[in-house]
Amino acid sequence: MDGLVRHDGVMVASAISYSLIFALFPFVIFLVALGATFGGADLSDYISREALAVLPAHVIQTLEPELKRIFALAGSASPLTIGLLVTLISITGAVEAIRDGLNRAYGCAEDRHMFRRYFSSLFFVLVGMAFLLTVAALGIVVPVGLEFLHRYF
């Protein structure tokens, strides 16, 4: 308990949770917009359905109008561009908050330059987005492929 107070553990934990909650909404909206732009309505519908399945009811009521607006503007790049900027800023801040918390917890000193840290966080976020979109696309492709195999074999 002494280490928690001495190393500002409560403050770091609240910074991490605030950063993650702040980054969650733009991240979901950006993923749906990206899915609508590149994967069509099926992929964006699947992403939004799966993302909304794990969220509480009051959060769903907040996000649903935005998601419907994104579906209406699926051909436009504006929600995708703005969503990308907000998502990258907020989620990179969340990754940095997690990194700071882990450094404090394990007693490590960060010796990398600020730009190198943020670029590595940005790379981590972009790889994570690509992974999530790939998994979401597989959620659509695999059942179709299995149905194709079942029909012909």
Phi, psi and omega in degrees: 000326180296320179294326179297317181285318184294327184256020177056044183296321180293319179295317180294319179297320178291326177294320178295313182294320178297315181297319180292318179292320178296327183274341185297311186293312177296329180294314179295316180296319179294318179298319179294318178296320179294318176297321179292326182285313186260330185255354180085185185293326182296314181292316180293324176295319178296316180297313182293321179297315180289323179292320181285341181292334184260357183265153176294162186299320182291332176287321178298318179296331178282319185278331187302316177298323178294319180295321177295322178294323178293319178298325179290330181256029188300329180281343183274149181266353185297314179294329180290317181292311179295318178298322179295314181297312180295319180295315182295321179292313185287317183286330175293322174297322178293319178296320178294323177295319177295317179298318178296318178297318178292321177298318178292320182295323182261004176069032180264149175256135180274116183252000179277153178292154183302317181296321179294321178296314182291324177292324176291324175295318178297317177298317179299318180294316181295320177295320177297318177297316179298320178296315180295320177293324177294316179296319178295319178295323177295330176296338177264318186289319184298311178298323178294317178295319178294322177295321177298313179296321180295323182290323186258350181235000000 
